[in-house]
Amino acid sequence: MPLLDPIYLNDLTILPGERVLTRLVISRLPSGTLIDVPVHVLRSAVPGPVLLLMGGMHGDEVNGIETIRRMLRRDLLRPTCGTIIAIPIFNIYGFLNFSREVPDGKDVNRSFPGSPRGSLASRVAHRFMREIMPLIDYGIDFHTGGAARANHPQVRCELEVDPKTDALAAAFGAPFTLHAALRPGSLREAAHRLGKRLIVYETGESLRIDDAGVEVAVAGTLRMLHHLGMGPAAPPPAQAGVVCRRHTWLRARFAGLWRSLVQNGDFVQKGQVYGSVADPYGERTVRLESPVSGYVVGINYMPVVNQGDALLHIGLPA
């Protein structure tokens, strides 16, 4: 769309050069309390692309929320051209209830493109598709490891499929970039179907602020804005990023008490002992050896594990 024209969102007309906070009404709680989603629209007077910054797709994933909050608070989202649409918390329901899902138990990020007559998750997704998706060209969807799993700062996208998406990931400059196929019902898949390019950023674990990972996210967003011509030059990454076109989970062969001997970001050699699983009665401890060489990009911090539980997420460098 020609960005010298107004943007129409939530029954508002937003002109070039304007900064607007609007609230998308989603539904009401059984108590009658209105649930709405605050949306910041920050426009330059100069034409350019529209970039979406999305946090809180899962309500317990606070690092994306904190990333966008910091950028807004520091007044970093002033595009030199085009428009930024920033949504700190998309899943207000989950945020209020420290939950990944909405009250119907469904995952909004498996409910796109949604339906106006479907489940609550489907209706939330549909509202986004109707109001926000038509406006954007690019996006960053900020996420956090689920349950007790912590992710090392990383970007996920389909690699070597679309050169422009590869360029976005490279410009962001995360410590790790993982090839990730499109998941049915996800925001990323819905954007792809409409020819819009979106990457996912992951860091930390649910319900905990990962300060270092948040700062990586802020710096990466500024680099991506510069790459798109929407902002000034940003400092380069502190270290060269690692591209992993394949990745795998190391899983528990036995149930018991899990203890890791490695940390996120470490390189693990094939055959290296990376941890142990012990029975809780002091009778047996099993040392765990890695079947592959690669980088630790995610750790399960849950101390009690069952057979088959994921322990370490290993990125296999290209």
mmCIF file of C-alpha atoms in Angstrom:
data_model
loop_
_atom_site.group_PDB
_atom_site.id
_atom_site.type_symbol
_atom_site.label_atom_id
_atom_site.label_comp_id
_atom_site.label_asym_id
_atom_site.label_seq_id
_atom_site.Cartn_x
_atom_site.Cartn_y
_atom_site.Cartn_z
ATOM 1 C CA MET A 1 0.000 0.000 0.000
ATOM 2 C CA PRO A 2 1.297 3.558 -0.629
ATOM 3 C CA LEU A 3 2.287 4.770 2.820
ATOM 4 C CA LEU A 4 1.674 8.442 2.086
ATOM 5 C CA ASP A 5 -1.943 7.376 2.340
ATOM 6 C CA PRO A 6 -3.703 6.987 5.686
ATOM 7 C CA ILE A 7 -3.737 3.680 7.520
ATOM 8 C CA TYR A 8 -7.168 2.509 8.623
ATOM 9 C CA LEU A 9 -7.120 0.484 11.827
ATOM 10 C CA ASN A 10 -9.767 -0.169 14.463
ATOM 11 C CA ASP A 11 -12.071 2.503 12.964
ATOM 12 C CA LEU A 12 -9.255 5.073 13.154
ATOM 13 C CA THR A 13 -7.597 7.002 10.342
ATOM 14 C CA ILE A 14 -3.864 7.213 11.075
ATOM 15 C CA LEU A 15 -1.975 9.739 8.954
ATOM 16 C CA PRO A 16 1.718 9.792 7.998
ATOM 17 C CA GLY A 17 3.846 11.156 10.837
ATOM 18 C CA GLU A 18 1.355 10.208 13.557
ATOM 19 C CA ARG A 19 1.958 8.083 16.668
ATOM 20 C CA VAL A 20 -1.225 6.432 17.906
ATOM 21 C CA LEU A 21 -2.142 3.978 20.649
ATOM 22 C CA THR A 22 -5.370 2.154 19.900
ATOM 23 C CA ARG A 23 -7.032 -0.828 21.564
ATOM 24 C CA LEU A 24 -8.517 -3.740 19.662
ATOM 25 C CA VAL A 25 -11.525 -5.042 21.579
ATOM 26 C CA ILE A 26 -11.379 -8.837 21.589
ATOM 27 C CA SER A 27 -14.109 -9.992 23.939
ATOM 28 C CA ARG A 28 -15.285 -9.846 27.546
ATOM 29 C CA LEU A 29 -14.529 -11.996 30.565
ATOM 30 C CA PRO A 30 -17.480 -13.786 32.181
ATOM 31 C CA SER A 31 -17.407 -10.985 34.780
ATOM 32 C CA GLY A 32 -18.142 -8.479 32.028
ATOM 33 C CA THR A 33 -14.629 -7.012 32.060
ATOM 34 C CA LEU A 34 -13.610 -5.875 28.592
ATOM 35 C CA ILE A 35 -10.544 -7.537 27.068
ATOM 36 C CA ASP A 36 -8.698 -5.385 24.562
ATOM 37 C CA VAL A 37 -5.247 -5.469 22.968
ATOM 38 C CA PRO A 38 -3.193 -2.238 22.968
ATOM 39 C CA VAL A 39 -1.593 -1.553 19.569
ATOM 40 C CA HIS A 40 1.019 1.159 19.008
ATOM 41 C CA VAL A 41 1.213 2.581 15.491
ATOM 42 C CA LEU A 42 4.271 4.744 14.834
ATOM 43 C CA ARG A 43 4.402 6.314 11.386
ATOM 44 C CA SER A 44 7.021 8.303 9.528
ATOM 45 C CA ALA A 45 6.017 11.009 7.090
ATOM 46 C CA VAL A 46 8.246 9.255 4.530
ATOM 47 C CA PRO A 47 6.925 6.216 2.585
ATOM 48 C CA GLY A 48 8.368 2.831 3.447
ATOM 49 C CA PRO A 49 7.559 -0.687 4.656
ATOM 50 C CA VAL A 50 5.394 -1.674 7.605
ATOM 51 C CA LEU A 51 7.106 -3.720 10.320
ATOM 52 C CA LEU A 52 5.178 -5.666 12.958
ATOM 53 C CA LEU A 53 6.693 -6.219 16.418
ATOM 54 C CA MET A 54 4.592 -8.826 18.244
ATOM 55 C CA GLY A 55 4.991 -9.944 21.846
ATOM 56 C CA GLY A 56 2.949 -12.055 24.222
ATOM 57 C CA MET A 57 1.426 -14.454 21.711
ATOM 58 C CA HIS A 58 1.695 -16.856 24.624
ATOM 59 C CA GLY A 59 0.732 -14.982 27.779
ATOM 60 C CA ASP A 60 3.421 -16.531 29.982
ATOM 61 C CA GLU A 61 6.256 -15.610 27.592
ATOM 62 C CA VAL A 62 7.316 -12.330 29.135
ATOM 63 C CA ASN A 63 10.593 -11.661 27.326
ATOM 64 C CA GLY A 64 8.947 -10.486 24.116
ATOM 65 C CA ILE A 65 6.655 -8.268 26.145
ATOM 66 C CA GLU A 66 9.656 -6.773 27.959
ATOM 67 C CA THR A 67 11.552 -6.297 24.683
ATOM 68 C CA ILE A 68 8.815 -4.178 23.107
ATOM 69 C CA ARG A 69 8.202 -2.341 26.390
ATOM 70 C CA ARG A 70 11.876 -1.337 26.588
ATOM 71 C CA MET A 71 11.939 -0.104 23.007
ATOM 72 C CA LEU A 72 8.806 1.974 23.558
ATOM 73 C CA ARG A 73 10.060 3.322 26.880
ATOM 74 C CA ARG A 74 13.463 4.237 25.406
ATOM 75 C CA ASP A 75 11.737 5.894 22.444
ATOM 76 C CA LEU A 76 13.645 3.671 20.004
ATOM 77 C CA LEU A 77 10.709 3.073 17.680
ATOM 78 C CA ARG A 78 10.844 6.199 15.540
ATOM 79 C CA PRO A 79 10.934 4.971 11.933
ATOM 80 C CA THR A 80 12.779 7.213 9.492
ATOM 81 C CA CYS A 81 10.438 5.861 6.833
ATOM 82 C CA GLY A 82 7.431 3.557 6.819
ATOM 83 C CA THR A 83 5.496 2.379 9.853
ATOM 84 C CA ILE A 84 6.048 0.260 12.963
ATOM 85 C CA ILE A 85 3.091 -1.589 14.482
ATOM 86 C CA ALA A 86 4.057 -2.711 17.994
ATOM 87 C CA ILE A 87 1.869 -5.068 20.043
ATOM 88 C CA PRO A 88 3.512 -5.754 23.425
ATOM 89 C CA ILE A 89 0.874 -8.274 24.613
ATOM 90 C CA PHE A 90 -1.285 -10.057 22.073
ATOM 91 C CA ASN A 91 -2.724 -12.766 24.343
ATOM 92 C CA ILE A 92 -4.116 -10.644 27.178
ATOM 93 C CA TYR A 93 -6.040 -13.647 28.531
ATOM 94 C CA GLY A 94 -2.894 -15.712 28.976
ATOM 95 C CA PHE A 95 -0.973 -12.761 30.410
ATOM 96 C CA LEU A 96 -3.579 -12.238 33.138
ATOM 97 C CA ASN A 97 -3.598 -15.938 34.002
ATOM 98 C CA PHE A 98 0.169 -16.698 33.660
ATOM 99 C CA SER A 99 -0.847 -19.091 30.903
ATOM 100 C CA ARG A 100 0.300 -20.002 27.415
ATOM 101 C CA GLU A 101 -3.242 -20.463 26.138
ATOM 102 C CA VAL A 102 -6.515 -18.562 26.135
ATOM 103 C CA PRO A 103 -9.321 -19.732 28.490
ATOM 104 C CA ASP A 104 -10.619 -22.347 26.041
ATOM 105 C CA GLY A 105 -7.283 -24.166 26.401
ATOM 106 C CA LYS A 106 -6.257 -23.562 22.786
ATOM 107 C CA ASP A 107 -3.013 -22.079 21.492
ATOM 108 C CA VAL A 108 -3.573 -18.875 19.502
ATOM 109 C CA ASN A 109 -0.392 -19.643 17.551
ATOM 110 C CA ARG A 110 -1.980 -22.821 16.196
ATOM 111 C CA SER A 111 -5.290 -21.093 15.353
ATOM 112 C CA PHE A 112 -4.463 -18.838 12.375
ATOM 113 C CA PRO A 113 -6.088 -17.665 10.171
ATOM 114 C CA GLY A 114 -8.980 -18.111 12.583
ATOM 115 C CA SER A 115 -12.713 -17.647 12.253
ATOM 116 C CA PRO A 116 -15.196 -15.079 13.579
ATOM 117 C CA ARG A 117 -17.423 -17.965 14.692
ATOM 118 C CA GLY A 118 -14.781 -20.374 15.976
ATOM 119 C CA SER A 119 -13.207 -20.977 19.374
ATOM 120 C CA LEU A 120 -11.910 -18.041 21.416
ATOM 121 C CA ALA A 121 -8.361 -18.663 20.154
ATOM 122 C CA SER A 122 -9.681 -18.768 16.596
ATOM 123 C CA ARG A 123 -11.561 -15.480 17.086
ATOM 124 C CA VAL A 124 -8.471 -13.758 18.502
ATOM 125 C CA ALA A 125 -6.459 -14.939 15.484
ATOM 126 C CA HIS A 126 -9.187 -13.838 13.092
ATOM 127 C CA ARG A 127 -9.283 -10.330 14.552
ATOM 128 C CA PHE A 128 -5.556 -10.005 13.960
ATOM 129 C CA MET A 129 -5.871 -11.281 10.397
ATOM 130 C CA ARG A 130 -8.633 -8.805 9.672
ATOM 131 C CA GLU A 131 -7.160 -5.714 11.316
ATOM 132 C CA ILE A 132 -3.345 -6.047 11.364
ATOM 133 C CA MET A 133 -2.128 -8.586 8.819
ATOM 134 C CA PRO A 134 -3.277 -6.650 5.712
ATOM 135 C CA LEU A 135 -1.139 -3.686 6.789
ATOM 136 C CA ILE A 136 2.246 -5.325 7.375
ATOM 137 C CA ASP A 137 5.143 -6.273 5.111
ATOM 138 C CA TYR A 138 7.594 -7.711 7.649
ATOM 139 C CA GLY A 139 7.456 -8.877 11.237
ATOM 140 C CA ILE A 140 9.283 -10.161 14.300
ATOM 141 C CA ASP A 141 7.306 -12.500 16.542
ATOM 142 C CA PHE A 142 8.998 -12.574 19.967
ATOM 143 C CA HIS A 143 8.775 -15.837 21.924
ATOM 144 C CA THR A 144 10.211 -17.621 24.971
ATOM 145 C CA GLY A 145 10.863 -21.262 25.816
ATOM 146 C CA GLY A 146 7.779 -23.099 27.075
ATOM 147 C CA ALA A 147 7.281 -24.708 30.489
ATOM 148 C CA ALA A 148 10.690 -25.044 32.240
ATOM 149 C CA ARG A 149 12.668 -24.991 28.977
ATOM 150 C CA ALA A 150 15.037 -22.058 28.429
ATOM 151 C CA ASN A 151 16.165 -21.028 24.956
ATOM 152 C CA HIS A 152 19.491 -19.401 24.168
ATOM 153 C CA PRO A 153 18.860 -16.221 22.096
ATOM 154 C CA GLN A 154 17.994 -17.397 18.591
ATOM 155 C CA VAL A 155 16.099 -16.544 15.429
ATOM 156 C CA ARG A 156 13.948 -19.150 13.722
ATOM 157 C CA CYS A 157 12.850 -19.000 10.105
ATOM 158 C CA GLU A 158 12.822 -21.050 6.920
ATOM 159 C CA LEU A 159 16.374 -20.834 5.631
ATOM 160 C CA GLU A 160 17.381 -20.964 1.968
ATOM 161 C CA VAL A 161 13.781 -20.683 0.776
ATOM 162 C CA ASP A 162 13.442 -16.919 0.354
ATOM 163 C CA PRO A 163 16.572 -14.719 0.095
ATOM 164 C CA LYS A 164 14.798 -11.739 1.684
ATOM 165 C CA THR A 165 13.895 -13.768 4.764
ATOM 166 C CA ASP A 166 17.493 -15.013 4.998
ATOM 167 C CA ALA A 167 18.622 -11.376 4.815
ATOM 168 C CA LEU A 168 16.261 -10.381 7.647
ATOM 169 C CA ALA A 169 17.656 -13.116 9.893
ATOM 170 C CA ALA A 170 21.232 -12.162 9.031
ATOM 171 C CA ALA A 171 20.512 -8.485 9.708
ATOM 172 C CA PHE A 172 18.992 -9.294 13.118
ATOM 173 C CA GLY A 173 22.259 -11.004 14.034
ATOM 174 C CA ALA A 174 21.151 -13.352 16.816
ATOM 175 C CA PRO A 175 23.761 -15.665 18.367
ATOM 176 C CA PHE A 176 22.011 -18.586 16.631
ATOM 177 C CA THR A 177 19.788 -18.828 13.568
ATOM 178 C CA LEU A 178 17.828 -22.079 13.251
ATOM 179 C CA HIS A 179 16.049 -23.414 10.202
ATOM 180 C CA ALA A 180 12.437 -23.964 11.247
ATOM 181 C CA ALA A 181 9.737 -25.304 8.943
ATOM 182 C CA LEU A 182 6.380 -23.532 8.926
ATOM 183 C CA ARG A 183 3.973 -24.878 11.550
ATOM 184 C CA PRO A 184 0.321 -25.275 10.543
ATOM 185 C CA GLY A 185 -1.888 -22.644 12.144
ATOM 186 C CA SER A 186 0.999 -20.406 13.196
ATOM 187 C CA LEU A 187 1.246 -16.675 12.630
ATOM 188 C CA ARG A 188 4.404 -17.268 10.588
ATOM 189 C CA GLU A 189 2.593 -19.669 8.267
ATOM 190 C CA ALA A 190 -0.357 -17.285 7.882
ATOM 191 C CA ALA A 191 2.035 -14.444 7.005
ATOM 192 C CA HIS A 192 3.892 -16.662 4.515
ATOM 193 C CA ARG A 193 0.671 -17.545 2.709
ATOM 194 C CA LEU A 194 0.049 -13.834 2.148
ATOM 195 C CA GLY A 195 3.577 -13.092 0.939
ATOM 196 C CA LYS A 196 4.656 -11.345 4.145
ATOM 197 C CA ARG A 197 8.032 -12.102 5.710
ATOM 198 C CA LEU A 198 8.170 -12.836 9.423
ATOM 199 C CA ILE A 199 10.922 -14.219 11.664
ATOM 200 C CA VAL A 200 10.615 -15.611 15.190
ATOM 201 C CA TYR A 201 12.961 -14.631 18.008
ATOM 202 C CA GLU A 202 13.290 -16.884 21.072
ATOM 203 C CA THR A 203 15.042 -16.330 24.380
ATOM 204 C CA GLY A 204 14.800 -17.483 27.995
ATOM 205 C CA GLU A 205 12.010 -19.377 29.717
ATOM 206 C CA SER A 206 8.409 -18.655 30.611
ATOM 207 C CA LEU A 207 7.554 -16.286 33.478
ATOM 208 C CA ARG A 208 11.171 -15.141 33.899
ATOM 209 C CA ILE A 209 12.886 -12.078 32.460
ATOM 210 C CA ASP A 210 16.068 -12.923 30.556
ATOM 211 C CA ASP A 211 17.824 -9.532 30.643
ATOM 212 C CA ALA A 212 20.676 -10.511 28.345
ATOM 213 C CA GLY A 213 18.313 -12.087 25.814
ATOM 214 C CA VAL A 214 16.025 -9.050 25.883
ATOM 215 C CA GLU A 215 18.956 -6.737 25.136
ATOM 216 C CA VAL A 216 19.965 -9.009 22.243
ATOM 217 C CA ALA A 217 16.395 -8.670 20.959
ATOM 218 C CA VAL A 218 16.431 -4.868 21.227
ATOM 219 C CA ALA A 219 19.768 -4.617 19.394
ATOM 220 C CA GLY A 220 18.661 -7.105 16.726
ATOM 221 C CA THR A 221 15.436 -5.191 16.101
ATOM 222 C CA LEU A 222 17.387 -1.962 15.620
ATOM 223 C CA ARG A 223 19.697 -3.713 13.138
ATOM 224 C CA MET A 224 16.682 -5.044 11.256
ATOM 225 C CA LEU A 225 15.138 -1.562 11.130
ATOM 226 C CA HIS A 226 18.374 -0.271 9.614
ATOM 227 C CA HIS A 227 18.409 -3.156 7.116
ATOM 228 C CA LEU A 228 14.895 -2.182 5.993
ATOM 229 C CA GLY A 229 15.926 1.467 5.665
ATOM 230 C CA MET A 230 13.681 2.406 8.589
ATOM 231 C CA GLY A 231 16.316 3.455 11.118
ATOM 232 C CA PRO A 232 19.926 4.571 11.638
ATOM 233 C CA ALA A 233 22.890 2.229 11.763
ATOM 234 C CA ALA A 234 22.989 0.016 14.854
ATOM 235 C CA PRO A 235 25.997 -1.596 16.582
ATOM 236 C CA PRO A 236 27.023 -4.969 15.122
ATOM 237 C CA PRO A 237 26.514 -8.166 17.146
ATOM 238 C CA ALA A 238 29.014 -8.834 19.914
ATOM 239 C CA GLN A 239 29.874 -12.160 18.283
ATOM 240 C CA ALA A 240 29.434 -13.859 14.937
ATOM 241 C CA GLY A 241 26.201 -15.802 14.739
ATOM 242 C CA VAL A 242 25.984 -19.548 14.126
ATOM 243 C CA VAL A 243 23.602 -20.890 11.479
ATOM 244 C CA CYS A 244 22.041 -24.288 12.237
ATOM 245 C CA ARG A 245 20.154 -25.835 9.350
ATOM 246 C CA ARG A 246 19.427 -28.898 11.490
ATOM 247 C CA HIS A 247 18.715 -29.294 15.176
ATOM 248 C CA THR A 248 17.633 -32.120 17.452
ATOM 249 C CA TRP A 249 16.502 -32.818 21.014
ATOM 250 C CA LEU A 250 18.410 -35.164 23.292
ATOM 251 C CA ARG A 251 15.793 -37.044 25.308
ATOM 252 C CA ALA A 252 15.742 -38.888 28.608
ATOM 253 C CA ARG A 253 16.144 -42.659 28.292
ATOM 254 C CA PHE A 254 15.278 -43.098 31.962
ATOM 255 C CA ALA A 255 12.984 -41.345 34.417
ATOM 256 C CA GLY A 256 14.416 -39.628 37.470
ATOM 257 C CA LEU A 257 16.221 -36.486 38.642
ATOM 258 C CA TRP A 258 17.858 -34.651 35.738
ATOM 259 C CA ARG A 259 21.055 -32.626 36.161
ATOM 260 C CA SER A 260 22.761 -30.781 33.310
ATOM 261 C CA LEU A 261 26.541 -30.357 33.185
ATOM 262 C CA VAL A 262 26.402 -27.854 30.317
ATOM 263 C CA GLN A 263 24.886 -24.428 29.792
ATOM 264 C CA ASN A 264 22.999 -22.698 27.011
ATOM 265 C CA GLY A 265 25.350 -21.665 24.237
ATOM 266 C CA ASP A 266 27.968 -24.332 25.028
ATOM 267 C CA PHE A 267 29.419 -26.522 22.293
ATOM 268 C CA VAL A 268 29.011 -30.226 23.067
ATOM 269 C CA GLN A 269 31.240 -32.824 21.456
ATOM 270 C CA LYS A 270 29.943 -36.214 20.359
ATOM 271 C CA GLY A 271 30.526 -38.622 23.252
ATOM 272 C CA GLN A 272 30.770 -35.837 25.842
ATOM 273 C CA VAL A 273 28.948 -36.406 29.135
ATOM 274 C CA TYR A 274 26.393 -33.589 29.230
ATOM 275 C CA GLY A 275 24.428 -34.557 32.344
ATOM 276 C CA SER A 276 22.901 -37.346 34.374
ATOM 277 C CA VAL A 277 19.573 -38.826 35.396
ATOM 278 C CA ALA A 278 19.406 -40.403 38.851
ATOM 279 C CA ASP A 279 16.682 -42.326 40.663
ATOM 280 C CA PRO A 280 15.417 -40.376 43.709
ATOM 281 C CA TYR A 281 16.429 -43.117 46.191
ATOM 282 C CA GLY A 282 20.194 -43.020 45.672
ATOM 283 C CA GLU A 283 20.418 -46.421 44.019
ATOM 284 C CA ARG A 284 21.356 -45.525 40.448
ATOM 285 C CA THR A 285 22.786 -42.657 38.400
ATOM 286 C CA VAL A 286 23.062 -42.768 34.605
ATOM 287 C CA ARG A 287 25.649 -40.558 32.890
ATOM 288 C CA LEU A 288 24.379 -39.148 29.592
ATOM 289 C CA GLU A 289 26.648 -38.941 26.544
ATOM 290 C CA SER A 290 25.821 -36.806 23.539
ATOM 291 C CA PRO A 291 25.283 -38.743 20.294
ATOM 292 C CA VAL A 292 26.069 -35.621 18.227
ATOM 293 C CA SER A 293 28.333 -32.583 18.184
ATOM 294 C CA GLY A 294 26.589 -29.227 18.286
ATOM 295 C CA TYR A 295 25.592 -26.151 20.249
ATOM 296 C CA VAL A 296 23.203 -26.133 23.196
ATOM 297 C CA VAL A 297 20.384 -23.817 22.107
ATOM 298 C CA GLY A 298 17.839 -24.937 24.717
ATOM 299 C CA ILE A 299 17.820 -26.644 28.124
ATOM 300 C CA ASN A 300 15.059 -28.279 30.135
ATOM 301 C CA TYR A 301 15.403 -26.984 33.703
ATOM 302 C CA MET A 302 12.693 -29.258 35.104
ATOM 303 C CA PRO A 303 14.588 -31.420 37.635
ATOM 304 C CA VAL A 304 12.152 -34.366 37.449
ATOM 305 C CA VAL A 305 11.883 -36.034 34.038
ATOM 306 C CA ASN A 306 10.097 -38.992 32.522
ATOM 307 C CA GLN A 307 11.317 -41.284 29.775
ATOM 308 C CA GLY A 308 11.261 -39.425 26.477
ATOM 309 C CA ASP A 309 11.300 -35.936 27.970
ATOM 310 C CA ALA A 310 13.397 -33.415 26.071
ATOM 311 C CA LEU A 311 16.606 -32.515 27.936
ATOM 312 C CA LEU A 312 18.815 -30.508 25.576
ATOM 313 C CA HIS A 313 18.077 -28.835 22.255
ATOM 314 C CA ILE A 314 21.180 -29.143 20.072
ATOM 315 C CA GLY A 315 21.792 -26.972 17.025
ATOM 316 C CA LEU A 316 23.919 -28.656 14.392
ATOM 317 C CA PRO A 317 26.144 -26.049 12.694
ATOM 318 C CA ALA A 318 26.192 -25.859 8.907
#
